[in-house]
Coordinates of C-alpha atoms and ligand atoms in Angstrom, one line a residue:
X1 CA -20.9 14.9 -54.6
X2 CA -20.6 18.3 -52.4
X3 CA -19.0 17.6 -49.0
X4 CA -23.0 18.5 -47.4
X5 CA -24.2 15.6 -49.7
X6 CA -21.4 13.1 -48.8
X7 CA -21.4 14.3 -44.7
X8 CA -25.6 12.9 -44.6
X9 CA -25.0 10.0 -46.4
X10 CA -22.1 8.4 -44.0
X11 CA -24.2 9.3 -40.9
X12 CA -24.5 6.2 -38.8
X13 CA -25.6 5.0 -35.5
X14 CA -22.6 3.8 -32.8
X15 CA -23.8 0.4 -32.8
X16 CA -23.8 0.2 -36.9
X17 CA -20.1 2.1 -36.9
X18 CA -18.9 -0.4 -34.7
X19 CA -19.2 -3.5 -37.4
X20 CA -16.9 -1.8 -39.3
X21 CA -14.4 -3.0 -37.0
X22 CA -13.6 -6.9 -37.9
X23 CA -11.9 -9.5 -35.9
X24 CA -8.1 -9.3 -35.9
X25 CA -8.1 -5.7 -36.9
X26 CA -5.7 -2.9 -35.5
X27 CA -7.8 -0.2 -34.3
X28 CA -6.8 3.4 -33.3
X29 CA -8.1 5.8 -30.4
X30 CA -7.8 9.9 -30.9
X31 CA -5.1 10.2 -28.2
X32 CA -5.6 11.3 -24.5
X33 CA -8.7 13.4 -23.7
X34 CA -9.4 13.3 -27.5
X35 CA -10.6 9.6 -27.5
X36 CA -14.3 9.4 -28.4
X37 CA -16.0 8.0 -25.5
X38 CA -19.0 7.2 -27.2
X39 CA -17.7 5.3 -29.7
X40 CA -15.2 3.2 -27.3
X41 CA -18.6 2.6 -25.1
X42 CA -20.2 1.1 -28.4
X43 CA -17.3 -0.9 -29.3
X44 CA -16.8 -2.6 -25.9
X45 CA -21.0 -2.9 -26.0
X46 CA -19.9 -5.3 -29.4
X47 CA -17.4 -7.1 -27.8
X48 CA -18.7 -10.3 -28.5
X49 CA -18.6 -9.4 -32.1
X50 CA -14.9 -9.6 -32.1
X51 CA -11.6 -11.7 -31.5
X52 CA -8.4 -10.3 -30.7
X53 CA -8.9 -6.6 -31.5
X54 CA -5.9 -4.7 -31.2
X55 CA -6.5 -1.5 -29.5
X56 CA -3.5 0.8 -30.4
X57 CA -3.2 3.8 -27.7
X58 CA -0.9 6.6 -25.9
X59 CA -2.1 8.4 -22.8
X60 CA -5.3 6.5 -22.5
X61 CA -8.0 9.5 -20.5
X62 CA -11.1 7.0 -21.1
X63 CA -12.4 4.0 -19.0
X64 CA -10.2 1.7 -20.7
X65 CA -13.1 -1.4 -20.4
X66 CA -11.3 -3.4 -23.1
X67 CA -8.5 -3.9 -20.6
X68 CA -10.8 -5.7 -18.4
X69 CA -9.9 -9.5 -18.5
X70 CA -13.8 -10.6 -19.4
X71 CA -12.7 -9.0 -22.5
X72 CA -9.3 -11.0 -23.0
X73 CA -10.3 -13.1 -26.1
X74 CA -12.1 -9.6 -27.8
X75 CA -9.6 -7.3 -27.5
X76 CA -5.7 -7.0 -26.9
X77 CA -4.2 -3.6 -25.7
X78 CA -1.1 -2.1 -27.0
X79 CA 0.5 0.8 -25.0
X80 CA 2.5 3.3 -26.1
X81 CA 2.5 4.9 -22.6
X82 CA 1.0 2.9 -19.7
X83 CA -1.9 5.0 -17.1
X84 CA -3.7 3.9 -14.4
X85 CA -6.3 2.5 -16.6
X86 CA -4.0 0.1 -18.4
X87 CA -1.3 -0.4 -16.0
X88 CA -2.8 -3.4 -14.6
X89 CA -3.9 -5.4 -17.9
X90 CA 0.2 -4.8 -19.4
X91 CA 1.9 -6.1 -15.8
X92 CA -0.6 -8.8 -15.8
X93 CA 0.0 -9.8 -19.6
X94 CA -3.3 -9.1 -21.0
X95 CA -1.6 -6.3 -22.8
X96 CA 1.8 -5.1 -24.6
X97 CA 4.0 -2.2 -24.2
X98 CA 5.5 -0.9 -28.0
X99 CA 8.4 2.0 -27.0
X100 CA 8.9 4.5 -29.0
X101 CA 9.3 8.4 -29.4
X102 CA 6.2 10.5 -29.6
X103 CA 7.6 12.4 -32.7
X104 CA 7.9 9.2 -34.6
X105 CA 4.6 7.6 -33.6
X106 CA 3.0 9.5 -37.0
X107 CA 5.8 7.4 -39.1
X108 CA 4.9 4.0 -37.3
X109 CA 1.4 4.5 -38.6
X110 CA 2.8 4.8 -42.2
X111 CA 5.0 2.4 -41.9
X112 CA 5.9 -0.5 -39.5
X113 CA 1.9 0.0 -37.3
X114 CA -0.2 0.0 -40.2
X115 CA -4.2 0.9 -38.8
X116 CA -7.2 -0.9 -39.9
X117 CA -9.2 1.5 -38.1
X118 CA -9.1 4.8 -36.2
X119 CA -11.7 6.0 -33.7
X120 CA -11.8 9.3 -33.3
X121 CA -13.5 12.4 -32.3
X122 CA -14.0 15.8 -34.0
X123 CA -16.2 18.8 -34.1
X124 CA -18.9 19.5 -36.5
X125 CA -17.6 20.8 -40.0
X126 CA -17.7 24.6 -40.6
X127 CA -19.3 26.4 -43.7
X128 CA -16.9 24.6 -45.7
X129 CA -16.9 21.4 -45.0
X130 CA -13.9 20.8 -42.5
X131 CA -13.8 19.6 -39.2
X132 CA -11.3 20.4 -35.9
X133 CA -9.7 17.8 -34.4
X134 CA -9.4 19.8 -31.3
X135 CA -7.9 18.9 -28.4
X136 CA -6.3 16.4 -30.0
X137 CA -3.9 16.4 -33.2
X138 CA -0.8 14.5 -32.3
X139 CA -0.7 11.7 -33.7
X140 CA -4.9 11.6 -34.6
X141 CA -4.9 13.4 -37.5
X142 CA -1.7 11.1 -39.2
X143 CA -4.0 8.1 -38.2
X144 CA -7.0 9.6 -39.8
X145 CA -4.2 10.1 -43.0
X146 CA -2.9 6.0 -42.7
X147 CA -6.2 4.2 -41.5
X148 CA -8.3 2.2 -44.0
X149 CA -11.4 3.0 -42.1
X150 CA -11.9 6.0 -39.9
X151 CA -15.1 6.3 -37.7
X152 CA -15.6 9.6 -35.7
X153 CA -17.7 11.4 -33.2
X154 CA -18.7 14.0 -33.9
X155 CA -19.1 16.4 -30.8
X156 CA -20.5 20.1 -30.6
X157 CA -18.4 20.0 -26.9
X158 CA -15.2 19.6 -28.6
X159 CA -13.5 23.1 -29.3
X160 CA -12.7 24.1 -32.8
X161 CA -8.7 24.9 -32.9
X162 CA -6.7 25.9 -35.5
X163 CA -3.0 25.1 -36.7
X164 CA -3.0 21.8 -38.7
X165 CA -6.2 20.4 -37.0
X166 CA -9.1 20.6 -39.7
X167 CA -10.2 17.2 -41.7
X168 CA -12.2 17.7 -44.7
X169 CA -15.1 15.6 -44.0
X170 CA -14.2 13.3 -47.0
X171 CA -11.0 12.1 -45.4
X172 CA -13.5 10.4 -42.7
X173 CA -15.9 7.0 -43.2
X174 CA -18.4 7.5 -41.0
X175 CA -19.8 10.1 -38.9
X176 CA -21.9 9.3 -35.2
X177 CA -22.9 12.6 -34.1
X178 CA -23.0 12.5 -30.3
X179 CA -22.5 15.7 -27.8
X180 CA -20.9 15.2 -24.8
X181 CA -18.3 17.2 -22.3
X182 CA -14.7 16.2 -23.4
X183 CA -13.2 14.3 -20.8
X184 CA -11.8 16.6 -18.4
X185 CA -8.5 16.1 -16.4
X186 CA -8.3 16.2 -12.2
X187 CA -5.2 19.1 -11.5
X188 CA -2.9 17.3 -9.3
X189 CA -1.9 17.8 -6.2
X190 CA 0.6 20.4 -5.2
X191 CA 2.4 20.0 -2.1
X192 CA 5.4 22.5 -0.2
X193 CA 7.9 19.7 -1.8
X194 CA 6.5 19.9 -5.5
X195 CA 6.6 24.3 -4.8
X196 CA 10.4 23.9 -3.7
X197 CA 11.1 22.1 -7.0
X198 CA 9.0 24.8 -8.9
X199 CA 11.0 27.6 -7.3
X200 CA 13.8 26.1 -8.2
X201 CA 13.4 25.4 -11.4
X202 CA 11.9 28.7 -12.0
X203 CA 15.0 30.3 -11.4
X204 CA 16.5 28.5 -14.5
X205 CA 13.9 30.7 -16.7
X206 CA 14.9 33.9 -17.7
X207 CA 12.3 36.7 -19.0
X208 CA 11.4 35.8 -23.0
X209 CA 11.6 31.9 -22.4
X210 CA 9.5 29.3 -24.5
X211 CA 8.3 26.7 -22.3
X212 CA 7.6 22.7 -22.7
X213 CA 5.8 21.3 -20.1
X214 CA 5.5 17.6 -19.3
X215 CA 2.9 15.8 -17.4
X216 CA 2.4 15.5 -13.5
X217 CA 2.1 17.6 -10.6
X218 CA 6.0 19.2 -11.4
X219 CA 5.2 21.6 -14.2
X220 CA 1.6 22.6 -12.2
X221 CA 3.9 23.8 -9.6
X222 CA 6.7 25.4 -11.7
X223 CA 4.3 28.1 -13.4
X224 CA 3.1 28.9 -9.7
X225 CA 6.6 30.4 -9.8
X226 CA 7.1 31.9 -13.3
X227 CA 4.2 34.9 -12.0
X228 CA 6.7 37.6 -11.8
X229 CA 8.2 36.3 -15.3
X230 CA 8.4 38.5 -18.8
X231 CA 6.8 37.3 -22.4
X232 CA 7.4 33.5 -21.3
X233 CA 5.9 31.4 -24.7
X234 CA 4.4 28.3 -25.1
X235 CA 6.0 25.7 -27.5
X236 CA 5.2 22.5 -25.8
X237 CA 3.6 18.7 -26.4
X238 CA 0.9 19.4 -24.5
X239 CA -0.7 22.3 -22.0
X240 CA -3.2 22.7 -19.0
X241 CA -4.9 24.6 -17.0
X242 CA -1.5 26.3 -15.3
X243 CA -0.7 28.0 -18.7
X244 CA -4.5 29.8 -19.0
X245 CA -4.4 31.5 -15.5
X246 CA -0.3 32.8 -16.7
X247 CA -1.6 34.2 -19.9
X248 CA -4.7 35.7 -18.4
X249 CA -2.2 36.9 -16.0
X250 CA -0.5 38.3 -19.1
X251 CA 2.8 37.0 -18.1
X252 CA 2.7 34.4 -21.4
X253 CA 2.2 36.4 -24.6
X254 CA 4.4 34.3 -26.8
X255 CA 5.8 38.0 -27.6
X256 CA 9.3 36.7 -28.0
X257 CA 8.9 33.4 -29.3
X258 CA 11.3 33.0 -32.6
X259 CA 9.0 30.4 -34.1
X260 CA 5.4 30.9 -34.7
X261 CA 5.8 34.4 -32.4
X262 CA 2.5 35.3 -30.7
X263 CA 1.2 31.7 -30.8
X264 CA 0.6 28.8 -28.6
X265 CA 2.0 26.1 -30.2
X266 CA 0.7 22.1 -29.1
X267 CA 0.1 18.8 -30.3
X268 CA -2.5 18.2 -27.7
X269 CA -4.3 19.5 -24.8
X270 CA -5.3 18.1 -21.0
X271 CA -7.3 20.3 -18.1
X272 CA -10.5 21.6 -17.4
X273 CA -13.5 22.8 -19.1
X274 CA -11.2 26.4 -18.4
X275 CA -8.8 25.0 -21.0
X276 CA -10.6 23.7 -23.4
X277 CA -12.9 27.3 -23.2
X278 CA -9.6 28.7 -23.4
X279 CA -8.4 27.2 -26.8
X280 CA -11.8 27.2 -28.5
X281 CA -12.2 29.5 -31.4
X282 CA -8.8 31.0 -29.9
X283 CA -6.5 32.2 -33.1
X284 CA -3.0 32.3 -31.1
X285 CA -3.9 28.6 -29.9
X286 CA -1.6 27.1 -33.3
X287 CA -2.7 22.9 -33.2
X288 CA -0.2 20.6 -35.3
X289 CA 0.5 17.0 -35.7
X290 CA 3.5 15.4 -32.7
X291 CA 5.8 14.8 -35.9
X292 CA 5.7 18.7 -36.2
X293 CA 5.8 19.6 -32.9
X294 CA 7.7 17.4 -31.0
X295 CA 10.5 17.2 -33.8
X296 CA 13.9 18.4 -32.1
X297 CA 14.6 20.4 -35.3
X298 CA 11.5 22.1 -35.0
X299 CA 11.4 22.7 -31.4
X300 CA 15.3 24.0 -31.2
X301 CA 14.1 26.7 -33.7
X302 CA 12.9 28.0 -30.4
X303 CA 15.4 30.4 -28.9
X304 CA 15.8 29.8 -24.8
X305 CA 13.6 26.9 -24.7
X306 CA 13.5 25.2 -21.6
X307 CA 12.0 21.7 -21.4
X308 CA 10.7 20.5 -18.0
X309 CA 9.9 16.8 -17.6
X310 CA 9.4 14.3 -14.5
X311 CA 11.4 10.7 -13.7
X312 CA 11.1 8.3 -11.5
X313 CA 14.6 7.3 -11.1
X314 CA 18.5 9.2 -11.8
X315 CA 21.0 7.4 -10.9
X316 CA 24.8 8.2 -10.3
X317 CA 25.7 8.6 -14.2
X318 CA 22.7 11.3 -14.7
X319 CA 20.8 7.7 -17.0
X320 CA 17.0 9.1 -16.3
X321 CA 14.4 6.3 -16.1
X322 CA 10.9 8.3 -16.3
X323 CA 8.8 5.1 -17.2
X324 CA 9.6 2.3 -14.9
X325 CA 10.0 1.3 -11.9
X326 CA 12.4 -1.5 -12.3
X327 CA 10.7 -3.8 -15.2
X328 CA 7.5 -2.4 -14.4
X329 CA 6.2 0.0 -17.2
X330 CA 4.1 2.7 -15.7
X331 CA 4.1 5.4 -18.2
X332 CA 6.0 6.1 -21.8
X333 CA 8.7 8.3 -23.2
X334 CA 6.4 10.3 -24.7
X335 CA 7.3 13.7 -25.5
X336 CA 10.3 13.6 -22.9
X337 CA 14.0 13.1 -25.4
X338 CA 11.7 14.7 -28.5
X339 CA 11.9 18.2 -26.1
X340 CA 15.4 17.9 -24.3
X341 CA 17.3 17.1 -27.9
X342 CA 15.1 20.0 -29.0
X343 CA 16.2 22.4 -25.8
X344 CA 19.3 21.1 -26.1
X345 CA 20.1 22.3 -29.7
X346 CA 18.3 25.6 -29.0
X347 CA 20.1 28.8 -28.4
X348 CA 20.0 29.6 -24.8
X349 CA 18.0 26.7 -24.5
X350 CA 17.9 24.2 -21.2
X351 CA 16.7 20.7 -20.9
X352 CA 15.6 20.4 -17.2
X353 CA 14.6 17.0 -15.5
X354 CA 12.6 17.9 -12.1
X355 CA 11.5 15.4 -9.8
X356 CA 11.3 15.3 -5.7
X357 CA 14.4 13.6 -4.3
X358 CA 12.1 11.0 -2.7
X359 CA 9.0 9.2 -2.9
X360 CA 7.1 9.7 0.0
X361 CA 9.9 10.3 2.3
X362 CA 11.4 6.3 1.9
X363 CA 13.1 5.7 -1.4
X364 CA 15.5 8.5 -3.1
X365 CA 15.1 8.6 -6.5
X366 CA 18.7 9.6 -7.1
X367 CA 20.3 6.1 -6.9
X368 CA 23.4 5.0 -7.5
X369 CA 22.2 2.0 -9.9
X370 CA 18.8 2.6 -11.8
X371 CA 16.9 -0.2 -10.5
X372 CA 17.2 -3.9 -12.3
X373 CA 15.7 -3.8 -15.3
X374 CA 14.8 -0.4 -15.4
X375 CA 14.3 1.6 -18.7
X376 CA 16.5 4.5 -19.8
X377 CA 14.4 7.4 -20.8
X378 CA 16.8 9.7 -21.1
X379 CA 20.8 9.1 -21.4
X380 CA 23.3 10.5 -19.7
X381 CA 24.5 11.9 -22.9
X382 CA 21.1 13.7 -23.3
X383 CA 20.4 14.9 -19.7
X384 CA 21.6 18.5 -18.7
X385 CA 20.3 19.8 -15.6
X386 CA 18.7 17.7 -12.6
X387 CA 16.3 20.0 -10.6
X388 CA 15.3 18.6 -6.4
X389 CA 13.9 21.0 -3.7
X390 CA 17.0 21.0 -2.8
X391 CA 18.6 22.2 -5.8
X392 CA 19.8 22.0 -9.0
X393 CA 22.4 19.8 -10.3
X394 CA 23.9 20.6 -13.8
X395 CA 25.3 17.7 -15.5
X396 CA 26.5 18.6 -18.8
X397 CA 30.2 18.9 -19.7
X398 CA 30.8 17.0 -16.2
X399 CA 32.7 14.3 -15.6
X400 CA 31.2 10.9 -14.1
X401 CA 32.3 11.5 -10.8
X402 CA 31.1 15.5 -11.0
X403 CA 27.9 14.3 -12.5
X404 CA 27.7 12.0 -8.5
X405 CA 28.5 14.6 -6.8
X406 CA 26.3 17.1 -7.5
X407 CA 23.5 14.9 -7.2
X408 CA 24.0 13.5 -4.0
X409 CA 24.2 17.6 -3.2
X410 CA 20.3 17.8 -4.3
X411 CA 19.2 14.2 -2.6
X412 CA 17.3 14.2 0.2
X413 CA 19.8 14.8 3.5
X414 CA 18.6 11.2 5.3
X415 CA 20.1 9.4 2.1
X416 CA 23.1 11.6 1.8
X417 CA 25.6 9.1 3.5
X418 CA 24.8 6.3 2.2
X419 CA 24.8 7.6 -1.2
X420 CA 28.7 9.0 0.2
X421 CA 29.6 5.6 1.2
X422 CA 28.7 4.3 -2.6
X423 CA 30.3 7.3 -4.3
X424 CA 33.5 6.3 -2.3
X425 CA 33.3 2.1 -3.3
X426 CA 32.9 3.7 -6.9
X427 CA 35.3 6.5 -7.8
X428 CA 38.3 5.5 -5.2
X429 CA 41.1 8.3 -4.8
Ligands
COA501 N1 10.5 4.0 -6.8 C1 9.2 3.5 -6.6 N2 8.1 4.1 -7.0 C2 8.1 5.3 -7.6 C3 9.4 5.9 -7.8 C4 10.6 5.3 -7.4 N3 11.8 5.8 -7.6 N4 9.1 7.1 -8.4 C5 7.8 7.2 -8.6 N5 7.2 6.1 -8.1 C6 5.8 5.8 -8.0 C7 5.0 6.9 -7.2 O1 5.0 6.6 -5.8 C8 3.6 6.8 -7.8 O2 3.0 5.6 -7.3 P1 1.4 5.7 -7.0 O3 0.8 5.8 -8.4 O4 1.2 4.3 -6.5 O5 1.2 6.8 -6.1 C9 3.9 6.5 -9.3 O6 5.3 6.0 -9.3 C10 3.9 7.8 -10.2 O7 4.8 8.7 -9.7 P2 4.4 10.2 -9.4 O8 5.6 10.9 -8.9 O9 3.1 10.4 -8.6 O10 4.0 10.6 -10.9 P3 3.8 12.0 -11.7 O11 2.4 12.1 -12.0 O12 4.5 13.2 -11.0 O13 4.6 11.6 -13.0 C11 6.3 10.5 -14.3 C12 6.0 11.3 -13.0 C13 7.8 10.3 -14.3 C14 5.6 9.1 -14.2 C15 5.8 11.3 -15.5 O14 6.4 12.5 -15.5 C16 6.1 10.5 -16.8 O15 5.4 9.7 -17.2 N6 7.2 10.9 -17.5 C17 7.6 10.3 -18.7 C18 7.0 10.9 -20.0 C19 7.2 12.4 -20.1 O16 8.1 12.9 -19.5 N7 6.4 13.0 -20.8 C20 6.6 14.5 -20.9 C21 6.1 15.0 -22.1 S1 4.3 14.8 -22.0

């Protein structure tokens, strides 16, 4: 059967795909701003249909209905990073949190997470039968490879990338073709604190740097800085709309990058209809699966890579909790120790952790103790520098007492003393 032949005969409806998916079954969403809205619509529409779905997700971008608890007894969410659309269902037990690395979440699929079914969503196949994934590759394309059934929408909206993100039609079930804007993503907010921080950590990158950028309002501000910077390149998890107005700018060419030189390389991409105009049809914009990109190897191949992520918590040791806030699970690892092993082990490369030294003016984040039950993100073996607006603290290669020190120097001044008074009760002498 030619691929045309085979494409017509597994068009369905939404509400016909749906059955597909049986009680009990594991099911899949393409990641982040990838997931297939009209296909999650249908399958929440079928609820009734179903007991104790599993819905397997990371950064969730979509409504999230089947966290609501009408839908307890249909369907059972499983984090791998925790939003504001899921946050409630896990602290209120209607859902579970699975840690793990991004990089490794392609190798769960195949191996100790096997998929019943994926959901995903992709653009229409070219000429010769293939289809982009798009915005979304990550860890969507090894669940279209591991899933027994795979169900996508098909959406002339979603922009056709290249890299490692074409399908052949065959590797998918069944097609619902339905056209609709890809979810777009609301830039945050960028206040004098989260500029201070982006100056500061701007003057970590030299001229020819590759960049990762994590999620949050940190790495917005950080390329407000990087303006007067040289051939900066992109080698990162995910990118925005920040990194379209710096290479229209012409201050990212990926000139100097020493893997994939000229190219954008990510696993996945979050911003506006800008960004998603951006990377459509665009051949520098190089797409590949998170056990690619976010592999340390891979990413220390990179010279001067510089990694900048976000926490929630560092306390006197430099142990970085960037998911919880004590035993509450608010977010994931994600990309976060994938990138700083990867900076770390790159030549010239820097593994920055940025954050403000407060939240909100009332708690400092730099603590002496992470708070009870808190999860490490990042150990104190892994971290390097620590990045405040009021400074940078480098931790590597410093003793415990060193590592205190210079990070009550970038806390906010009104918890200074009291962070004194601690340091003194723990390294006497
Ligand atoms: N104590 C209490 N609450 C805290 C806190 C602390 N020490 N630190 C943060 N919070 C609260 C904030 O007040 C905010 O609450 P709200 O939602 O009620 O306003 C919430 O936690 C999120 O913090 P915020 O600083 O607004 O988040 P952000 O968008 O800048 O993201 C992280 C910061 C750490 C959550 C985010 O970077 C993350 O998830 N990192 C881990 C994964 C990662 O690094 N991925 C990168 C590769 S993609």
């Amino acid at each position: 059967m030619d691929w045309k032949a085979y494409y017509e005969a597994h068009i369905t409806d939404a509400a016909q795909a749906v059955q597909h998916i049986k009680s009990g079954d594991r099911v899949v969403l393409g990641h982040a701003v990838g997931e297939p809205p009209y296909l999650v619509d249908a399958m929440v529409a079928n609820a009734a249909a179903y007991e104790n779905v599993e819905i397997v997700h990371m950064v969730a971008k979509g409504k999230a209905e089947y966290c609501k608890p009408e839908y307890a007894k249909n369907f059972r969410h499983n984090a791998m990073f925790v939003g504001p659309t899921t946050k409630e269902a896990i602290a209120q037990g209607r859902g579970d949190f699975t840690p793990c690395f991004f990089s490794e979440v392609p190798q769960l699929f195949a191996t100790d997470l096997p998929l019943d079914v994926a959901l995903v969503q992709v653009t229409p196949p070219n000429a010769e039968g293939k289809c982009s994934l798009g915005v979304s590759v990550d860890y969507t394309l090894p669940a279209i490879r591991c899933a027994k059934t795979v169900i996508a929408q098909v959406n002339a909206c979603m922009p056709w990338t290249e890299g490692e993100s074409l399908v052949d039609v065959t590797d998918i079930d069944w097609f619902v073709r339905h056209d609709e804007p890809i979810i777009a993503n609301q830039p945050p907010k960028i206040g004098p604190v989260e500029e201070a921080i982006g100056r500061n950590v701007a003057s970590l990158v030299p001229d020819g740097a590759t960049l990762q950028l994590g999620i949050g309002a940190i790495p917005d501000a950080v390329l407000l800085f990087l303006k007067h910077k040289k051939d900066l390149g992109i080698h990162s998890e995910m990118f925005s709309d920040g990194v379209v107005e710096l290479a229209e700018a012409g201050v990212i060419t990926n000139a100097k990058k020493t893997l994939h030189p000229g190219k954008y390389v990510a696993t996945f991409l979050m911003g506006s209809q800008r960004l998603y105009d951006f990377a459509n049809n665009n051949p520098d914009v190089y797409m590949a699966p998170v056990d690619y990109v976010n592999d340390p190897f891979v990413i220390a191949q990179n010279d001067n890579m510089i990694s900048i992520n976000s926490c929630v918590q560092v306390d006197f040791m430099g142990q970085v909790a960037s998911e919880t806030i004590g035993q509450t699970q608010i977010s994931g690892t994600g990309g976060q120790v994938d990138f700083i092993r990867g900076a770390a082990r790159s030549k010239g490369g820097k593994a920055i952790i940025a954050m403000p030294s407060t939240v909100k003016g009332k708690i400092s984040k730099i603590v002496p103790q992470l708070d009870n039950g808190a999860a490490v993100t990042t150990s104190r073996n892994d971290v390097d520098y620590v990045v405040t607006e009021y400074g940078v603290a480098k931790l590597k290669g410093r003793t415990l007492r060193q590592r205190a020190q210079a990070l009550i120097a970038i806390a906010h001044p009104d918890f200074r003393e009291e962070l004194m008074e601690e340091f003194h009760r723990r390294f006497p002498g």
